[in-house]
Short mmCIF file of the C-alpha atoms (twelve columns), coordinates in Angstrom:
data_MODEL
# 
_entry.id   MODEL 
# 
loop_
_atom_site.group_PDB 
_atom_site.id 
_atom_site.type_symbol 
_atom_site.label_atom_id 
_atom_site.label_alt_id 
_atom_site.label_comp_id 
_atom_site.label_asym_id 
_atom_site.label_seq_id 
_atom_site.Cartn_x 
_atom_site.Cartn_y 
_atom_site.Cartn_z 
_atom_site.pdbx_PDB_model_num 
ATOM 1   C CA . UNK A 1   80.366  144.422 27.760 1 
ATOM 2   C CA . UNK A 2   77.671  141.873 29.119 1 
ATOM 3   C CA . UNK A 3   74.815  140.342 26.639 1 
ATOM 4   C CA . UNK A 4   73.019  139.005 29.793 1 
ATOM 5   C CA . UNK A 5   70.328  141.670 31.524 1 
ATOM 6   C CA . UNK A 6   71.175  142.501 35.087 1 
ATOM 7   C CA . UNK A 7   69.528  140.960 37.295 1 
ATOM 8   C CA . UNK A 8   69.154  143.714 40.080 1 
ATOM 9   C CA . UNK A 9   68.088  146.995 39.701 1 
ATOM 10  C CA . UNK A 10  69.765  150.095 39.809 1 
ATOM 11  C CA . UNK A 11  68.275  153.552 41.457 1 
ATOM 12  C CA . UNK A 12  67.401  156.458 39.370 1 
ATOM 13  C CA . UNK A 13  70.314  158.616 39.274 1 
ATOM 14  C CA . UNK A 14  73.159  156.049 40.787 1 
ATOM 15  C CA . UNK A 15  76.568  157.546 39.621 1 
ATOM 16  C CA . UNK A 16  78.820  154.710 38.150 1 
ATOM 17  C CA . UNK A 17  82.335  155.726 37.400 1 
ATOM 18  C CA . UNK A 18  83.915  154.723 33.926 1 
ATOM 19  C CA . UNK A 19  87.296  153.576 34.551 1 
ATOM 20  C CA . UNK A 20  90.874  154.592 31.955 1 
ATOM 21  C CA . UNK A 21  92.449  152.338 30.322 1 
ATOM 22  C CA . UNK A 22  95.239  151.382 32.736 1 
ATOM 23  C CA . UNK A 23  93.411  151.995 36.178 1 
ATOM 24  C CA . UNK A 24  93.082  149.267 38.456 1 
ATOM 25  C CA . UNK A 25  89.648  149.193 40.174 1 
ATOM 26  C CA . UNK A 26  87.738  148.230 42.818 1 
ATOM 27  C CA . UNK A 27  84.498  148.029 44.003 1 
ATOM 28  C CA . UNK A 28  82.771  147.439 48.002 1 
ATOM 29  C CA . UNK A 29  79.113  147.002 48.652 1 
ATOM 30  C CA . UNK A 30  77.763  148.382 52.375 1 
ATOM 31  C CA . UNK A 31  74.882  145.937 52.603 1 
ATOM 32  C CA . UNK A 32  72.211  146.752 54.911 1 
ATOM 33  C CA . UNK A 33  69.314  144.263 56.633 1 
ATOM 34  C CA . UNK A 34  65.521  145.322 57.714 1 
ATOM 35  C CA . UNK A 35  67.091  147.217 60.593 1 
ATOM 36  C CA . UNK A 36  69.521  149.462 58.824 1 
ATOM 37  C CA . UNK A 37  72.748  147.486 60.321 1 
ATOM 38  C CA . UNK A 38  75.353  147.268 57.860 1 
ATOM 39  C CA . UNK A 39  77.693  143.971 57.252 1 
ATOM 40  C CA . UNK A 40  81.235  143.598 57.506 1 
ATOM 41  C CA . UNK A 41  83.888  140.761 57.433 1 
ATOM 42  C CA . UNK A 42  86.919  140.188 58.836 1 
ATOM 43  C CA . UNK A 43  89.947  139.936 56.795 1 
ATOM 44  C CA . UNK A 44  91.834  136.497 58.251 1 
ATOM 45  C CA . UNK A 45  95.144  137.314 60.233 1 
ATOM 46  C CA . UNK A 46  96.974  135.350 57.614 1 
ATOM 47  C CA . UNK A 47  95.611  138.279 54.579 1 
ATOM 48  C CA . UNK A 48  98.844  140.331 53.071 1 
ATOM 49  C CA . UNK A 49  96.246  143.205 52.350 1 
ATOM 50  C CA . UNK A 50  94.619  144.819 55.497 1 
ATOM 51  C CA . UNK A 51  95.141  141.227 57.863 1 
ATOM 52  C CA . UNK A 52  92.833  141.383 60.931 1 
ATOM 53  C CA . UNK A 53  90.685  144.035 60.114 1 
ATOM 54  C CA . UNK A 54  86.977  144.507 59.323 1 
ATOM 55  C CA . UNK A 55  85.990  145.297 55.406 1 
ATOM 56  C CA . UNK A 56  82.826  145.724 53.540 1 
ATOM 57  C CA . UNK A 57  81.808  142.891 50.742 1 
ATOM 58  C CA . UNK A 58  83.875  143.575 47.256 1 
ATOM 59  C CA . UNK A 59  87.244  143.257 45.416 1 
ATOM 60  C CA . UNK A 60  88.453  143.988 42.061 1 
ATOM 61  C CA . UNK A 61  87.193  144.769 39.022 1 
ATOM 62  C CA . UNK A 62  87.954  142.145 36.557 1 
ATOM 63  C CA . UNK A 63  89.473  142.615 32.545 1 
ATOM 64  C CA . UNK A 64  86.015  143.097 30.787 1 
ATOM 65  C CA . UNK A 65  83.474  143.875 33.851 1 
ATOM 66  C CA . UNK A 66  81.311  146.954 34.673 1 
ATOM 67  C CA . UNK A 67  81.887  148.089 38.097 1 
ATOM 68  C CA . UNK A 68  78.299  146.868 38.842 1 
ATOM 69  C CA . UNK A 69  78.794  143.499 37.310 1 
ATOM 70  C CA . UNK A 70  81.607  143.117 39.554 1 
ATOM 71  C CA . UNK A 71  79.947  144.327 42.531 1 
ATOM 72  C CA . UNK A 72  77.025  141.619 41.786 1 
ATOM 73  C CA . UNK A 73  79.858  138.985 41.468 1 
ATOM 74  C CA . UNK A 74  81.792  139.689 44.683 1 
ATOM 75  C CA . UNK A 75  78.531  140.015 46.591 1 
ATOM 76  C CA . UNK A 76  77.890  136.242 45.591 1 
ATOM 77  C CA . UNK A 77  81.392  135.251 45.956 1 
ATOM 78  C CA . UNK A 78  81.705  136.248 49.322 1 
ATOM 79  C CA . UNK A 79  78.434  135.598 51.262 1 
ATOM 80  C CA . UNK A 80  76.221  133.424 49.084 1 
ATOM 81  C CA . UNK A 81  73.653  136.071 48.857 1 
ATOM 82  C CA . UNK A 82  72.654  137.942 45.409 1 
ATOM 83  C CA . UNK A 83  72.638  141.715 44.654 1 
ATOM 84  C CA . UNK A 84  68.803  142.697 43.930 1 
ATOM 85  C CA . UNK A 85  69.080  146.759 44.220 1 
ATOM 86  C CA . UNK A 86  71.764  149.079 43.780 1 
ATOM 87  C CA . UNK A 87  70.505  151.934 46.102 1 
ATOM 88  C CA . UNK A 88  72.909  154.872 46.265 1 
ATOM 89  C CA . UNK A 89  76.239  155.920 44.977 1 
ATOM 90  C CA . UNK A 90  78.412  156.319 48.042 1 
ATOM 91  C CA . UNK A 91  81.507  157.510 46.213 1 
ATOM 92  C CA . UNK A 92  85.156  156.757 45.191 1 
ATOM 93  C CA . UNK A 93  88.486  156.752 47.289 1 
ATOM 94  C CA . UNK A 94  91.949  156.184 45.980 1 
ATOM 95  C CA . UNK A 95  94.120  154.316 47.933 1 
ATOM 96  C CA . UNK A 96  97.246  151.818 47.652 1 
ATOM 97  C CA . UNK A 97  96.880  148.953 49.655 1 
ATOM 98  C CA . UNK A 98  100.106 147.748 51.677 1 
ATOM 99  C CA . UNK A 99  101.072 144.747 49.290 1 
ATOM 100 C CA . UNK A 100 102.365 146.107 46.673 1 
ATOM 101 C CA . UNK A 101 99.868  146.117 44.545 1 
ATOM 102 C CA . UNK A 102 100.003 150.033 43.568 1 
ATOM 103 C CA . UNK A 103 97.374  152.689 43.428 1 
ATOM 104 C CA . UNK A 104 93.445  151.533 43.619 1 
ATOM 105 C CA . UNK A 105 90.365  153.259 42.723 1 
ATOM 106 C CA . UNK A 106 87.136  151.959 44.619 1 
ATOM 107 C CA . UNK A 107 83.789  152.409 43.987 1 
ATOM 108 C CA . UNK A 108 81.443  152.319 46.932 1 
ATOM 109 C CA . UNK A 109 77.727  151.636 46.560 1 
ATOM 110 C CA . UNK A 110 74.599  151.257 48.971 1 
ATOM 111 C CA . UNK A 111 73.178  148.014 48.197 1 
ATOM 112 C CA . UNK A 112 70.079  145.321 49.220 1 
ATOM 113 C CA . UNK A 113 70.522  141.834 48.200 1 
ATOM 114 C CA . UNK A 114 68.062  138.268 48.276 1 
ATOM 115 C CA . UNK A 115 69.444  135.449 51.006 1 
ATOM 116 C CA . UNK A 116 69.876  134.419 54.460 1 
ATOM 117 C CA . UNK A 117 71.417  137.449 55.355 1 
ATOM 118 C CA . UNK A 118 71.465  135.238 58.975 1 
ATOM 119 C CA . UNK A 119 73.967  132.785 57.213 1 
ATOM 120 C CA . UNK A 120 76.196  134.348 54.800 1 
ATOM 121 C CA . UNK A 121 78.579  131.908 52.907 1 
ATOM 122 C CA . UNK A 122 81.733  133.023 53.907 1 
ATOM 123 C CA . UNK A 123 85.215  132.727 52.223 1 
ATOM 124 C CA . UNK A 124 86.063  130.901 55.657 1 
ATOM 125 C CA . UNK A 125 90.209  131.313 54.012 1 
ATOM 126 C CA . UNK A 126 89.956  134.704 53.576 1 
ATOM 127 C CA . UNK A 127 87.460  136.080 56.898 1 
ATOM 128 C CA . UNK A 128 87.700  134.970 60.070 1 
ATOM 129 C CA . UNK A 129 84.546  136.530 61.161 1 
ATOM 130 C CA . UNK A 130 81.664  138.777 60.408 1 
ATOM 131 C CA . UNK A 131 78.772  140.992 62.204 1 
ATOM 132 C CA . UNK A 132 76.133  143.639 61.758 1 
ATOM 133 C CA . UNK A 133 77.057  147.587 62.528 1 
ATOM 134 C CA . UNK A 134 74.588  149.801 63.535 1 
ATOM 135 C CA . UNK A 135 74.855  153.254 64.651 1 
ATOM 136 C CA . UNK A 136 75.777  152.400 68.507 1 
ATOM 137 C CA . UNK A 137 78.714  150.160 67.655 1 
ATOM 138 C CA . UNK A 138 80.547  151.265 64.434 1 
ATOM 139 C CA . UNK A 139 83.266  151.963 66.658 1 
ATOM 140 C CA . UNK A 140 84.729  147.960 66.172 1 
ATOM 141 C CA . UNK A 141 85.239  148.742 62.991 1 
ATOM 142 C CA . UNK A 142 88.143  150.732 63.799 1 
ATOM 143 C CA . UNK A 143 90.175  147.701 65.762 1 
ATOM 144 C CA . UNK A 144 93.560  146.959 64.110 1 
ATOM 145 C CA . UNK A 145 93.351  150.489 62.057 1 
ATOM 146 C CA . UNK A 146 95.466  153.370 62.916 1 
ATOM 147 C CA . UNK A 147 94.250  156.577 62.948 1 
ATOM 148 C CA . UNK A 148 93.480  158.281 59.732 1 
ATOM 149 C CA . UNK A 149 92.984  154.142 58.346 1 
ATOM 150 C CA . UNK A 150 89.265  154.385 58.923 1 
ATOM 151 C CA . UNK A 151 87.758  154.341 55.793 1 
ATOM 152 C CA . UNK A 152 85.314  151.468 55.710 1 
ATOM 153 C CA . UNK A 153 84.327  152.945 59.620 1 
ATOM 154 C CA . UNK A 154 83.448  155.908 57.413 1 
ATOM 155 C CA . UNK A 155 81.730  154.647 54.576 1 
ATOM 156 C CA . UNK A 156 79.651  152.598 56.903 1 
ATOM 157 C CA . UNK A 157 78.894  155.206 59.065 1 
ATOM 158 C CA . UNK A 158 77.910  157.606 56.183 1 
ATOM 159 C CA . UNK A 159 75.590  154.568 55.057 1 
ATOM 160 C CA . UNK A 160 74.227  153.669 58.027 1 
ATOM 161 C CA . UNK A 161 73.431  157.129 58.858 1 
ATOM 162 C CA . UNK A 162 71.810  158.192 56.047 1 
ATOM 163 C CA . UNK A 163 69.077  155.203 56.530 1 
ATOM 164 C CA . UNK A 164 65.542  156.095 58.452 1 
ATOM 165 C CA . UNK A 165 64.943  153.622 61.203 1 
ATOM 166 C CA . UNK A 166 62.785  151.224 59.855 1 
ATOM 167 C CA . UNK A 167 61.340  149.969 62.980 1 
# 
């Protein structure tokens, strides 16, 4: 259990899972900017786990970490940027990746964060690329997936839907 205070806030009512002793778990934050796009990254050709393909921000829940502490660390760990609100709950999933590493629960959380959300700071080994997903062109984030594979298609679009336009 952390000493230190968070240093984001977390919505009224926000669901966070506990997680048994023995479960391996992960967390992925759908990060939106002013305009209600949502980020994603691509995973490098050269990944084992999901190569070529676009993710959210996230990654596993490490020996002695909340599920939000971890979602603050992979947030910074991945694009430089810092969580400041945990907005919504946007579920779990249960999956097993294809390398081996056995059944996965994921939590999935709505987030806003402080930085130059114009210059993340990219694991340049582990991402090849990244982008912004609104509404009109959520369908890239199907490429390299087969069909029934489109989870983080659906957890953005569920996210990106449920935001009013803020324009």
């Amino acid at each position: 259990m952390s000493v230190h205070e968070p240093s984001y806030i977390v919505d009224p009512g926000v669901e966070v899972p506990v997680p048994a002793a023995g479960e391996v778990w992960t967390v992925g934050a759908v990060i939106l900017d002013r305009h209600g796009a949502a980020f994603a990254q691509k995973r490098s050709a050269e990944r084992r786990l999901f190569p070529d393909t676009w993710d959210i921000v996230g990654g596993h829940v490490e020996a002695g970490e909340t599920l939000l502490e971890a979602l603050a660390r992979e947030v910074e760990e991945e694009t430089g940027w810092r969580l400041r609100r945990v907005r919504r709950f946007l579920g779990t999933s249960t999956w097993t990746g294809d390398d081996g590493g056995g059944l996965r629960h994921e939590a999935d959380y709505l987030v806003e964060v402080d930085g130059d959300l114009d210059a993340p700071a990219l694991e340049w080994t582990k991402h090849s690329a990244y982008g912004w997903f609104g509404r009109d062109d959520l369908v890239r984030l199907k490429e390299n997936r087969r069909p029934g594979e489109f989870l983080i298609h659906d957890l953005v679009a569920r996210a990106v839907g449920a935001v009013p336009d803020r324009s």
